[in-house]
Tab-separated table of N, CA and C in Angstrom:
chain	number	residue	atom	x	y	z
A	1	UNK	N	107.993	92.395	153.724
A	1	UNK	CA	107.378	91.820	152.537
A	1	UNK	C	106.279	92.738	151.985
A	2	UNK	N	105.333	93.496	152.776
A	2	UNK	CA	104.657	94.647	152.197
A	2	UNK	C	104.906	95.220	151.552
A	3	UNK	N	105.851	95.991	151.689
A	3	UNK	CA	106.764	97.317	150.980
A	3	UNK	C	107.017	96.465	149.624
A	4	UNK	N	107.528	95.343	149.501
A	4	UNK	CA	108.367	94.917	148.137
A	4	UNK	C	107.009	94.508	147.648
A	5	UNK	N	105.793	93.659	147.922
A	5	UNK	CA	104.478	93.373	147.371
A	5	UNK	C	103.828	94.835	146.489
A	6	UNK	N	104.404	96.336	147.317
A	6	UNK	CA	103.810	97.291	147.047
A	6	UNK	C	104.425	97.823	145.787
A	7	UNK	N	106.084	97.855	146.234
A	7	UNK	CA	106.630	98.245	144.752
A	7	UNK	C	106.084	97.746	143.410
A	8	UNK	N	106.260	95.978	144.048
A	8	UNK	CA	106.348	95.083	142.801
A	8	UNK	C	104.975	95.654	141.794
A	9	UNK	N	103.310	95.769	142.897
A	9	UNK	CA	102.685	96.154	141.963
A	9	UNK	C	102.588	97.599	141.312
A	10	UNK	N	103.426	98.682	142.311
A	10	UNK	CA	103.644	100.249	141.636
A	10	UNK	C	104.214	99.844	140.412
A	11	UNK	N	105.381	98.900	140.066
A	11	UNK	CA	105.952	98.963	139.024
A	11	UNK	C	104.982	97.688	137.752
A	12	UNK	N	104.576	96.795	138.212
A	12	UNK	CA	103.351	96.154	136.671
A	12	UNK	C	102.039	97.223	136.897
A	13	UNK	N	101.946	97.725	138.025
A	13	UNK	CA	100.452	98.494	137.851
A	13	UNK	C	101.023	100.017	136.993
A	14	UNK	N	101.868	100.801	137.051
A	14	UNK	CA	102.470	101.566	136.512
A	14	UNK	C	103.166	101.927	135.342
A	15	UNK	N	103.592	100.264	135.202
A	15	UNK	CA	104.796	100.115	134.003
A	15	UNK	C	103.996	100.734	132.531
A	16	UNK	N	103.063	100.534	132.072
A	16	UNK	CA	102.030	100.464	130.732
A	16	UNK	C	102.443	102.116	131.130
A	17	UNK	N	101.641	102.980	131.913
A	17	UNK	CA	101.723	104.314	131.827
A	17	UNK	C	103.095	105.204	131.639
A	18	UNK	N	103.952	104.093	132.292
A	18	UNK	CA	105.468	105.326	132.279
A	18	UNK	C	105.898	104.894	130.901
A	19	UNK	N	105.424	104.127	130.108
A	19	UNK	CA	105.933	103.710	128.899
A	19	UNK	C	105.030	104.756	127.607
A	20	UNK	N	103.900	104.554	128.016
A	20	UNK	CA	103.277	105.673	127.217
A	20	UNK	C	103.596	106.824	127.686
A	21	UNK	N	103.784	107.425	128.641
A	21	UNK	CA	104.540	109.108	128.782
A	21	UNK	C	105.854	109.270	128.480
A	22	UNK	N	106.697	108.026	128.211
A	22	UNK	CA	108.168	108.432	127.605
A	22	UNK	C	107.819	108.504	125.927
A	23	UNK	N	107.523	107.174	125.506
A	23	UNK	CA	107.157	106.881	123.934
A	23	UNK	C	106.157	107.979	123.257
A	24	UNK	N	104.565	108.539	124.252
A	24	UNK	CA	103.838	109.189	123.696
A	24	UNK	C	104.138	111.093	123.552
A	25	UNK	N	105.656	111.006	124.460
A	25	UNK	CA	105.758	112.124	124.166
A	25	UNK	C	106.665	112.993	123.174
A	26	UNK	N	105.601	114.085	122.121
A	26	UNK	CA	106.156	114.559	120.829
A	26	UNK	C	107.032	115.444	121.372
A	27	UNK	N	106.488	116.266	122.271
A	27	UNK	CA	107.272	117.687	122.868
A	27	UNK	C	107.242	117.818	123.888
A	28	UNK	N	107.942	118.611	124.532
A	28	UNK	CA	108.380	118.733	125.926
A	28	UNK	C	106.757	119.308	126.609
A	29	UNK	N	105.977	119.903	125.712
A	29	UNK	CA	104.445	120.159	126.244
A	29	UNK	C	104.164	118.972	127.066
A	30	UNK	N	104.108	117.906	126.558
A	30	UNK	CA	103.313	116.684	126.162
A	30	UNK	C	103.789	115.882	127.325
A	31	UNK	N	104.601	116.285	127.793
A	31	UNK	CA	105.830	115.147	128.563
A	31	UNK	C	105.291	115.261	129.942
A	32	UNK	N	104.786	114.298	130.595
A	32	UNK	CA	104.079	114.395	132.160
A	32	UNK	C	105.262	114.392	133.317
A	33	UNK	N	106.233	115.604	133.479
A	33	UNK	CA	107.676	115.438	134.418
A	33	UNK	C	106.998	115.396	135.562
A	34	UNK	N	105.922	116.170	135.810
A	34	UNK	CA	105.510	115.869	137.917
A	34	UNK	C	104.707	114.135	137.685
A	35	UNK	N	104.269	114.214	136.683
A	35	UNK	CA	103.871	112.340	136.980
A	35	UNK	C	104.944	111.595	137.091
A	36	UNK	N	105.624	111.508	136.262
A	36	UNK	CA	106.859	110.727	136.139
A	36	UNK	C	107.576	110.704	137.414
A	37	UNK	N	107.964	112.187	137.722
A	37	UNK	CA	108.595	112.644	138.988
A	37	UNK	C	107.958	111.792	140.545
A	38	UNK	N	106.669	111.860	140.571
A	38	UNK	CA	106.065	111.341	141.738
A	38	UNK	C	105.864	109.956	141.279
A	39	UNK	N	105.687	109.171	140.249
A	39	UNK	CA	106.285	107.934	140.386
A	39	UNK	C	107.296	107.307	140.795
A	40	UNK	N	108.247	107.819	140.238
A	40	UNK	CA	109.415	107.221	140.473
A	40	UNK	C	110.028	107.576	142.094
A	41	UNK	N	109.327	108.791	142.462
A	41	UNK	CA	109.398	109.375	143.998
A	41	UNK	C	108.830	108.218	145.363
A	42	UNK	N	108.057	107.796	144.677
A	42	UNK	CA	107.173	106.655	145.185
A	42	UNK	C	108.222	105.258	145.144
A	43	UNK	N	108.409	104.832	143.977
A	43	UNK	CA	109.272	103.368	143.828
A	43	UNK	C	110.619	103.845	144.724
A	44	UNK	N	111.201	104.445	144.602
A	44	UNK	CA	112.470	105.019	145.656
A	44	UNK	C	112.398	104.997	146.420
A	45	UNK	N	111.238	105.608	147.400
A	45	UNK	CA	110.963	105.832	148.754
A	45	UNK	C	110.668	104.136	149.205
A	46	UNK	N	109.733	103.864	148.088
A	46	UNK	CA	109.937	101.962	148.679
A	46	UNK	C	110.699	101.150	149.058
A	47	UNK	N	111.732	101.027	147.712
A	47	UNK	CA	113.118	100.453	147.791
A	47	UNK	C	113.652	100.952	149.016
A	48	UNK	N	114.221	102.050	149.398
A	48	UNK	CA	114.909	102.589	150.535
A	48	UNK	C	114.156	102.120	151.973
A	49	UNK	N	112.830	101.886	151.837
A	49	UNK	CA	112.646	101.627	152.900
A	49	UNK	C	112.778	100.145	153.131
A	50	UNK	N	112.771	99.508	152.058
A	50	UNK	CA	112.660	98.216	152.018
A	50	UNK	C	114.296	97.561	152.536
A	51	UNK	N	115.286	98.767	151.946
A	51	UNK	CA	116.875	98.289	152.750
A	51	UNK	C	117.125	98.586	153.476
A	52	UNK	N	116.207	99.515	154.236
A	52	UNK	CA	116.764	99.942	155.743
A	52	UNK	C	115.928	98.591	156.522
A	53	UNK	N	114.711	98.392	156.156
A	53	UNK	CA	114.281	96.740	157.034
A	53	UNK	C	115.171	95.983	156.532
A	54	UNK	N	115.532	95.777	155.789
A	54	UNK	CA	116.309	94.264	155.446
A	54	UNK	C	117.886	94.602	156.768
A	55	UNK	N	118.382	95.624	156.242
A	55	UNK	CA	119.532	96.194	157.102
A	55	UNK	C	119.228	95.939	158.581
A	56	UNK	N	118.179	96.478	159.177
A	56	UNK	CA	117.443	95.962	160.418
A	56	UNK	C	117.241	94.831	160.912
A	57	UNK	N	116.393	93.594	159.922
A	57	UNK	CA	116.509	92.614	160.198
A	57	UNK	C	117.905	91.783	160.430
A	58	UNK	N	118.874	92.178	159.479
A	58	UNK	CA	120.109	91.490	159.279
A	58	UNK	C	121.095	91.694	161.168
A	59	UNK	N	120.717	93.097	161.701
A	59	UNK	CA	121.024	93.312	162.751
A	59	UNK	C	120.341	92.518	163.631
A	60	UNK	N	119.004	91.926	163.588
A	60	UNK	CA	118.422	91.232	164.569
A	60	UNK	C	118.472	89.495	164.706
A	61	UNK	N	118.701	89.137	163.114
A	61	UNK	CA	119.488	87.701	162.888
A	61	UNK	C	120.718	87.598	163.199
A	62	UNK	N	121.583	88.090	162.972
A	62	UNK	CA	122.847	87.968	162.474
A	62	UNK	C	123.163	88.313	164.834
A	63	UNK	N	124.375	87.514	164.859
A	63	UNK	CA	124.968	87.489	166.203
A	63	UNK	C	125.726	88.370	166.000
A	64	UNK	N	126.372	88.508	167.583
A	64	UNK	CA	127.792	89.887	167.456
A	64	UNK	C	128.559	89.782	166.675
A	65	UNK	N	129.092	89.041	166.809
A	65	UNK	CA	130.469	88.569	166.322
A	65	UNK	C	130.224	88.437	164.437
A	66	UNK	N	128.928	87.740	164.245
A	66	UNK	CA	128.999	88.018	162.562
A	66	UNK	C	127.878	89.125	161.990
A	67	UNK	N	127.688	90.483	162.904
A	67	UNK	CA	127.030	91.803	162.453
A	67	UNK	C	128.105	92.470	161.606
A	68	UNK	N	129.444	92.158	161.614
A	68	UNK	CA	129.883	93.452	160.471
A	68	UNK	C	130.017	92.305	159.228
A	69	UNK	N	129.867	91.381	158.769
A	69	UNK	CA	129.621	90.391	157.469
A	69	UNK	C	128.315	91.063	156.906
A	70	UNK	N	126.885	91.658	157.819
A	70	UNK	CA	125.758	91.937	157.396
A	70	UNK	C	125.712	91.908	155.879
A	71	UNK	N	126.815	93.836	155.347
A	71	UNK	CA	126.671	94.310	154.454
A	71	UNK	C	127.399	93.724	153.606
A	72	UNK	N	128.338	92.343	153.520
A	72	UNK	CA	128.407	91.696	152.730
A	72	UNK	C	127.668	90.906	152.234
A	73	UNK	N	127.089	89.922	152.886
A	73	UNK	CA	125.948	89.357	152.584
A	73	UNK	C	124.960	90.312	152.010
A	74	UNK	N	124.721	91.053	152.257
A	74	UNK	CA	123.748	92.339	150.907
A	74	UNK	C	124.208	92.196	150.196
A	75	UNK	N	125.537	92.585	150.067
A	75	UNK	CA	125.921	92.679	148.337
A	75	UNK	C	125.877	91.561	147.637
A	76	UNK	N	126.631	90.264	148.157
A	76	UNK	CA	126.556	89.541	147.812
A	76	UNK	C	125.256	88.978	147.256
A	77	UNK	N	123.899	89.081	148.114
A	77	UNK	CA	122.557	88.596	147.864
A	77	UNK	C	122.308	89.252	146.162
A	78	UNK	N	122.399	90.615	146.396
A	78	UNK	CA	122.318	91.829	145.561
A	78	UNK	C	122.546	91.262	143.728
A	79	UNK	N	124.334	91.048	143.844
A	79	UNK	CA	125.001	90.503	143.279
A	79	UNK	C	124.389	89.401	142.593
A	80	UNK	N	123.729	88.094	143.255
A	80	UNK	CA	123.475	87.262	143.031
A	80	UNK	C	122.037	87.558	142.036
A	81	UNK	N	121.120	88.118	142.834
A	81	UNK	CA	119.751	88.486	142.202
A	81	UNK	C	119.874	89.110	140.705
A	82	UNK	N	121.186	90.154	141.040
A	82	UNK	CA	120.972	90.704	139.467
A	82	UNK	C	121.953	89.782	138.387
A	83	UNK	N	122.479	88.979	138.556
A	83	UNK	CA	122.522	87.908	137.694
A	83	UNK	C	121.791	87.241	137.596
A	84	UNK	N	120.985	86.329	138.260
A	84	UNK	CA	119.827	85.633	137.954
A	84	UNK	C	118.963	86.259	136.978
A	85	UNK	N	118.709	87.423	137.557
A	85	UNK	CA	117.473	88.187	136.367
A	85	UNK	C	117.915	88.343	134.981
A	86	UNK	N	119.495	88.491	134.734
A	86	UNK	CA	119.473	88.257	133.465
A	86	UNK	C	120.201	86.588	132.288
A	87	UNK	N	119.757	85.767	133.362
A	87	UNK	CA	119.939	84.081	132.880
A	87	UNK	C	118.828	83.868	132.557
């Protein structure tokens, strides 16, 4: 739950700035690519770590016999979330 608390605020504490360095930029001068770059380097490294725990946990819930369903149930969860977000 850390890791996703952390993204969630990299991305509203962040969002205002990566919007003004795409929109505010006239020319490729202007354009902040190592900011941008180490942002988004940051939200990635989160996410990824955040599915290798979930992947982990799913190994420590989940019994023998229903550990290879795990990575369905991901997708499926997955699946589900990104429809919700756009209802």
């Amino acid at each position: 739950v850390p890791v996703q608390t952390l993204a969630g605020l990299l991305m509203v504490g962040g969002g205002k700035w990566v919007d003004a360095q795409i929109e505010g930029a006239t020319d490729i001068a202007s354009f902040d690519v190592k900011g941008l770059t180490l942002f988004f380097f940051g939200l990635y490294f989160l996410m990824a770590t955040q599915d290798i725990a979930v992947d982990g946990w799913a190994l420590t819930m989940l019994s023998k016999v229903n550990r290879s369903r795990g990575p369905l149930c991901n997708s499926i969860g997955q699946n589900i979330g990104y429809f919700l977000s756009y209802v």
